Short mmCIF file of C-alpha atoms in Angstrom, two decimals:
data_model
loop_
_atom_site.label_atom_id
_atom_site.label_comp_id
_atom_site.label_asym_id
_atom_site.label_seq_id
_atom_site.Cartn_x
_atom_site.Cartn_y
_atom_site.Cartn_z
CA UNK A 1 -0.17 0.37 0.04
CA UNK A 2 0.81 3.80 -0.46
CA UNK A 3 1.45 5.91 2.77
CA UNK A 4 0.31 8.58 -0.42
CA UNK A 5 -3.89 8.85 1.03
CA UNK A 6 -3.47 6.64 3.46
CA UNK A 7 -4.92 7.38 6.62
CA UNK A 8 -2.81 6.43 9.48
CA UNK A 9 -3.44 6.05 13.14
CA UNK A 10 0.16 5.76 15.18
CA UNK A 11 -0.28 4.39 19.02
CA UNK A 12 2.46 6.20 21.47
CA UNK A 13 2.35 9.02 18.82
CA UNK A 14 3.81 12.58 20.82
CA UNK A 15 7.31 11.63 21.26
CA UNK A 16 10.14 9.52 20.20
CA UNK A 17 9.71 7.35 17.19
CA UNK A 18 6.09 7.52 17.68
CA UNK A 19 6.20 11.01 16.54
CA UNK A 20 8.46 10.36 14.07
CA UNK A 21 6.11 7.88 12.14
CA UNK A 22 3.68 10.84 12.89
CA UNK A 23 5.58 13.51 11.04
CA UNK A 24 7.32 11.27 8.37
CA UNK A 25 3.41 10.05 7.75
CA UNK A 26 2.01 13.58 6.81
CA UNK A 27 5.54 14.45 4.50
CA UNK A 28 4.56 11.60 2.71
CA UNK A 29 1.60 12.73 1.79
CA UNK A 30 -0.67 10.87 4.63
CA UNK A 31 -4.60 11.54 3.90
CA UNK A 32 -4.96 11.76 7.97
CA UNK A 33 -2.95 10.94 11.09
CA UNK A 34 -4.38 10.19 13.68
CA UNK A 35 -1.94 10.20 17.31
CA UNK A 36 -3.00 8.71 20.16
CA UNK A 37 -0.93 8.60 23.26
CA UNK A 38 -2.32 8.90 27.03
CA UNK A 39 -2.23 12.36 27.19
CA UNK A 40 -3.54 14.11 24.02
CA UNK A 41 -2.27 17.31 25.31
CA UNK A 42 0.86 15.75 24.67
CA UNK A 43 0.98 15.58 21.32
CA UNK A 44 2.18 19.37 19.64
CA UNK A 45 2.80 18.01 16.29
CA UNK A 46 0.57 20.31 13.80
CA UNK A 47 -1.56 18.22 11.24
CA UNK A 48 -2.44 15.87 13.11
CA UNK A 49 -5.84 14.71 14.86
CA UNK A 50 -4.57 13.50 18.46
CA UNK A 51 -6.69 10.64 20.47
CA UNK A 52 -7.28 9.56 23.86
CA UNK A 53 -5.21 6.01 24.06
CA UNK A 54 -4.06 4.03 26.65
CA UNK A 55 -3.15 0.91 25.21
CA UNK A 56 -3.96 -1.22 28.53
CA UNK A 57 -7.20 0.33 28.61
CA UNK A 58 -10.09 -1.93 26.53
CA UNK A 59 -12.24 1.19 27.04
CA UNK A 60 -9.64 3.46 25.76
CA UNK A 61 -9.00 1.25 22.71
CA UNK A 62 -12.31 0.65 21.63
CA UNK A 63 -13.59 3.88 21.83
CA UNK A 64 -10.24 4.83 19.47
CA UNK A 65 -11.11 2.49 17.21
CA UNK A 66 -15.08 3.87 16.82
CA UNK A 67 -13.34 7.51 16.63
CA UNK A 68 -11.25 6.60 13.64
CA UNK A 69 -13.42 4.10 11.63
CA UNK A 70 -11.41 5.47 8.34
CA UNK A 71 -7.91 4.41 9.37
CA UNK A 72 -6.12 2.07 6.56
CA UNK A 73 -2.86 1.72 8.34
CA UNK A 74 -2.03 1.08 12.08
CA UNK A 75 1.57 1.83 13.78
CA UNK A 76 1.78 -0.17 16.74
CA UNK A 77 4.25 1.99 18.24
CA UNK A 78 3.45 2.01 22.14
CA UNK A 79 5.41 0.22 24.35
CA UNK A 80 7.48 0.31 27.40
CA UNK A 81 11.20 -0.77 28.24
CA UNK A 82 12.57 -0.95 31.78
CA UNK A 83 16.01 -2.31 32.72
CA UNK A 84 17.15 -5.17 34.93
CA UNK A 85 17.48 -9.03 34.69
CA UNK A 86 14.96 -11.38 35.39
CA UNK A 87 16.76 -12.26 38.31
CA UNK A 88 16.26 -8.98 39.93
CA UNK A 89 13.65 -7.83 42.74
CA UNK A 90 10.50 -7.18 41.38
CA UNK A 91 11.34 -8.45 37.88
CA UNK A 92 8.05 -11.23 37.59
CA UNK A 93 5.51 -7.23 38.33
CA UNK A 94 8.03 -5.38 35.59
CA UNK A 95 7.57 -8.34 33.27
CA UNK A 96 4.05 -8.52 33.52
CA UNK A 97 3.64 -4.75 32.83
CA UNK A 98 5.84 -5.42 29.54
CA UNK A 99 3.37 -7.80 28.26
CA UNK A 100 0.58 -5.63 29.58
CA UNK A 101 1.88 -3.50 26.84
CA UNK A 102 3.80 -4.54 24.72
CA UNK A 103 2.15 -7.61 23.71
CA UNK A 104 -1.69 -7.45 24.71
CA UNK A 105 -2.12 -3.15 24.02
CA UNK A 106 -0.46 -4.36 20.58
CA UNK A 107 -3.56 -7.61 20.13
CA UNK A 108 -6.04 -5.48 21.68
CA UNK A 109 -5.55 -2.46 19.16
CA UNK A 110 -5.03 -4.78 16.59
CA UNK A 111 -8.14 -6.88 17.48
CA UNK A 112 -10.35 -3.69 17.45
CA UNK A 113 -8.65 -2.52 14.53
CA UNK A 114 -9.11 -5.27 12.16
CA UNK A 115 -12.29 -5.17 11.16
CA UNK A 116 -12.13 -1.13 10.20
CA UNK A 117 -9.08 -2.25 8.04
CA UNK A 118 -11.42 -4.82 6.54
CA UNK A 119 -14.33 -2.66 5.84
CA UNK A 120 -11.26 -0.22 3.75
CA UNK A 121 -9.88 -2.37 1.81
CA UNK A 122 -8.09 -4.45 4.17
CA UNK A 123 -4.67 -1.81 4.49
CA UNK A 124 -1.66 -2.81 6.90
CA UNK A 125 -0.84 -3.11 10.59
CA UNK A 126 2.94 -2.68 11.66
CA UNK A 127 4.11 -3.54 14.63
CA UNK A 128 7.75 -2.08 16.20
CA UNK A 129 9.36 -5.07 17.24
CA UNK A 130 12.99 -4.75 18.10
CA UNK A 131 16.63 -7.04 18.21
CA UNK A 132 15.85 -8.15 21.25
CA UNK A 133 12.68 -10.80 19.90
CA UNK A 134 16.14 -12.79 18.99
CA UNK A 135 18.50 -11.42 21.18
CA UNK A 136 18.25 -11.52 25.28
CA UNK A 137 20.27 -10.16 27.35
CA UNK A 138 20.33 -8.93 31.43
CA UNK A 139 19.94 -5.11 30.66
CA UNK A 140 16.61 -4.85 29.10
CA UNK A 141 15.69 -8.92 29.97
CA UNK A 142 12.24 -8.40 30.63
CA UNK A 143 11.52 -6.16 27.28
CA UNK A 144 12.89 -9.21 25.13
CA UNK A 145 10.75 -11.30 26.71
CA UNK A 146 7.86 -9.28 25.61
CA UNK A 147 9.44 -8.44 22.47
CA UNK A 148 9.85 -12.02 21.67
CA UNK A 149 6.00 -12.70 22.02
CA UNK A 150 5.16 -9.70 20.23
CA UNK A 151 7.22 -10.96 16.88
CA UNK A 152 4.73 -14.32 17.96
CA UNK A 153 1.90 -12.63 17.81
CA UNK A 154 2.72 -10.45 14.54
CA UNK A 155 3.43 -14.20 12.69
CA UNK A 156 -0.02 -15.32 14.09
CA UNK A 157 -1.72 -12.09 13.55
CA UNK A 158 -0.45 -12.04 9.75
CA UNK A 159 -2.26 -15.23 9.21
CA UNK A 160 -5.06 -14.51 10.89
CA UNK A 161 -5.47 -11.25 8.80
CA UNK A 162 -4.13 -12.59 4.94
CA UNK A 163 -7.90 -13.46 3.85
CA UNK A 164 -9.38 -9.99 4.87
CA UNK A 165 -6.27 -8.81 2.47
CA UNK A 166 -4.29 -7.24 6.00
CA UNK A 167 -1.03 -6.45 5.03
CA UNK A 168 0.93 -7.42 8.56
CA UNK A 169 4.71 -6.19 8.96
CA UNK A 170 7.38 -6.45 11.29
CA UNK A 171 9.95 -3.95 11.99
CA UNK A 172 12.77 -5.16 14.48
CA UNK A 173 15.85 -2.55 14.73
CA UNK A 174 18.46 -2.62 17.37
CA UNK A 175 19.02 0.74 19.73
CA UNK A 176 17.24 3.77 18.16
CA UNK A 177 18.53 6.99 19.09
CA UNK A 178 15.31 8.16 22.07
CA UNK A 179 14.51 9.18 25.60
CA UNK A 180 14.78 4.92 26.38
CA UNK A 181 18.43 5.26 25.51
CA UNK A 182 19.95 8.25 26.29
CA UNK A 183 21.80 6.65 29.07
CA UNK A 184 23.52 3.98 27.11
CA UNK A 185 26.92 3.91 25.43
CA UNK A 186 26.31 1.69 22.41
CA UNK A 187 25.54 2.17 18.08
CA UNK A 188 22.19 3.71 17.92
CA UNK A 189 20.07 4.48 14.57
CA UNK A 190 17.99 7.79 14.10
CA UNK A 191 14.64 7.52 14.65
CA UNK A 192 14.04 9.22 11.28
CA UNK A 193 16.39 6.55 9.34
CA UNK A 194 14.28 4.05 11.19
CA UNK A 195 10.55 4.99 10.17
CA UNK A 196 12.39 5.68 6.75
CA UNK A 197 12.77 2.26 6.23
CA UNK A 198 9.67 1.28 7.75
CA UNK A 199 7.59 3.52 5.19
CA UNK A 200 9.65 1.87 2.29
CA UNK A 201 8.71 -1.74 3.65
CA UNK A 202 4.96 -1.25 3.44
CA UNK A 203 5.12 0.43 0.22
CA UNK A 204 6.79 -2.15 -0.98
CA UNK A 205 4.17 -5.05 0.25
CA UNK A 206 7.00 -6.83 2.71
CA UNK A 207 5.98 -8.84 5.97
CA UNK A 208 9.59 -7.81 7.31
CA UNK A 209 11.78 -5.84 7.77
CA UNK A 210 15.36 -5.23 9.91
CA UNK A 211 16.81 -1.76 9.70
CA UNK A 212 20.19 -1.94 10.74
CA UNK A 213 23.18 -4.45 9.88
CA UNK A 214 23.26 -6.17 13.31
CA UNK A 215 19.74 -6.81 13.55
CA UNK A 216 20.12 -8.13 9.39
CA UNK A 217 22.90 -10.97 11.33
CA UNK A 218 21.11 -11.40 14.25
CA UNK A 219 18.07 -12.83 12.07
CA UNK A 220 20.61 -14.70 9.53
CA UNK A 221 22.35 -16.28 12.39
CA UNK A 222 18.90 -17.81 14.35
CA UNK A 223 19.82 -20.82 12.58
CA UNK A 224 23.07 -20.71 13.93
CA UNK A 225 21.84 -19.79 17.74
CA UNK A 226 23.39 -16.43 17.95
CA UNK A 227 20.98 -15.75 20.29
CA UNK A 228 23.23 -18.33 22.47
CA UNK A 229 26.09 -15.87 23.10
CA UNK A 230 26.11 -12.98 20.58
CA UNK A 231 27.63 -9.58 21.72
CA UNK A 232 25.33 -6.25 21.97
CA UNK A 233 26.15 -3.98 19.40
CA UNK A 234 29.02 -1.36 20.61
#
């Protein structure tokens, strides 16, 4: 599908990667861009339609889907990431929080908007995943578990929605230069580059895209067990 003329809904659109998704959708000629955020007043980008949205709140998700019935492209960008290993104090609670947003929130949005996408010709869903879908280290262990589950969810949605001609795209990326990674001394991609590749992939009809060389190498190395001992990029 083309971004030009599309009606795009971006979750977590008030900052970081979500804000960049909204900016580039407008720049590529999207007909309308809905910007979902817990506090719609925090959405300050001119030209978008702010929508109050907490992806962990079923009522808020249903209201957003009802308000944006014309959507043709859903960007499931909203997510949380907390530092720490699975052995840390509070790890089980942190893992539940990760799943509520990164997995169940993604599922709730996809289910709520699936019928709208079907009514509008099929459209597309893009799920923001991570190289952490495949490589899990103590730095972001709970986050990695949730992104592995979100990858499985994305693969399941792809087959569930294929009959209604909805393109489901998994976006895998390494560290991106946003607030989340501000304290990390690692190689980082720019949000602009990641989003540009994501939109190019949607327009090319792709079902999965890896936005940097380390992530592409991780995917290629899965059968060789790269997830067992691969270091993080420096």
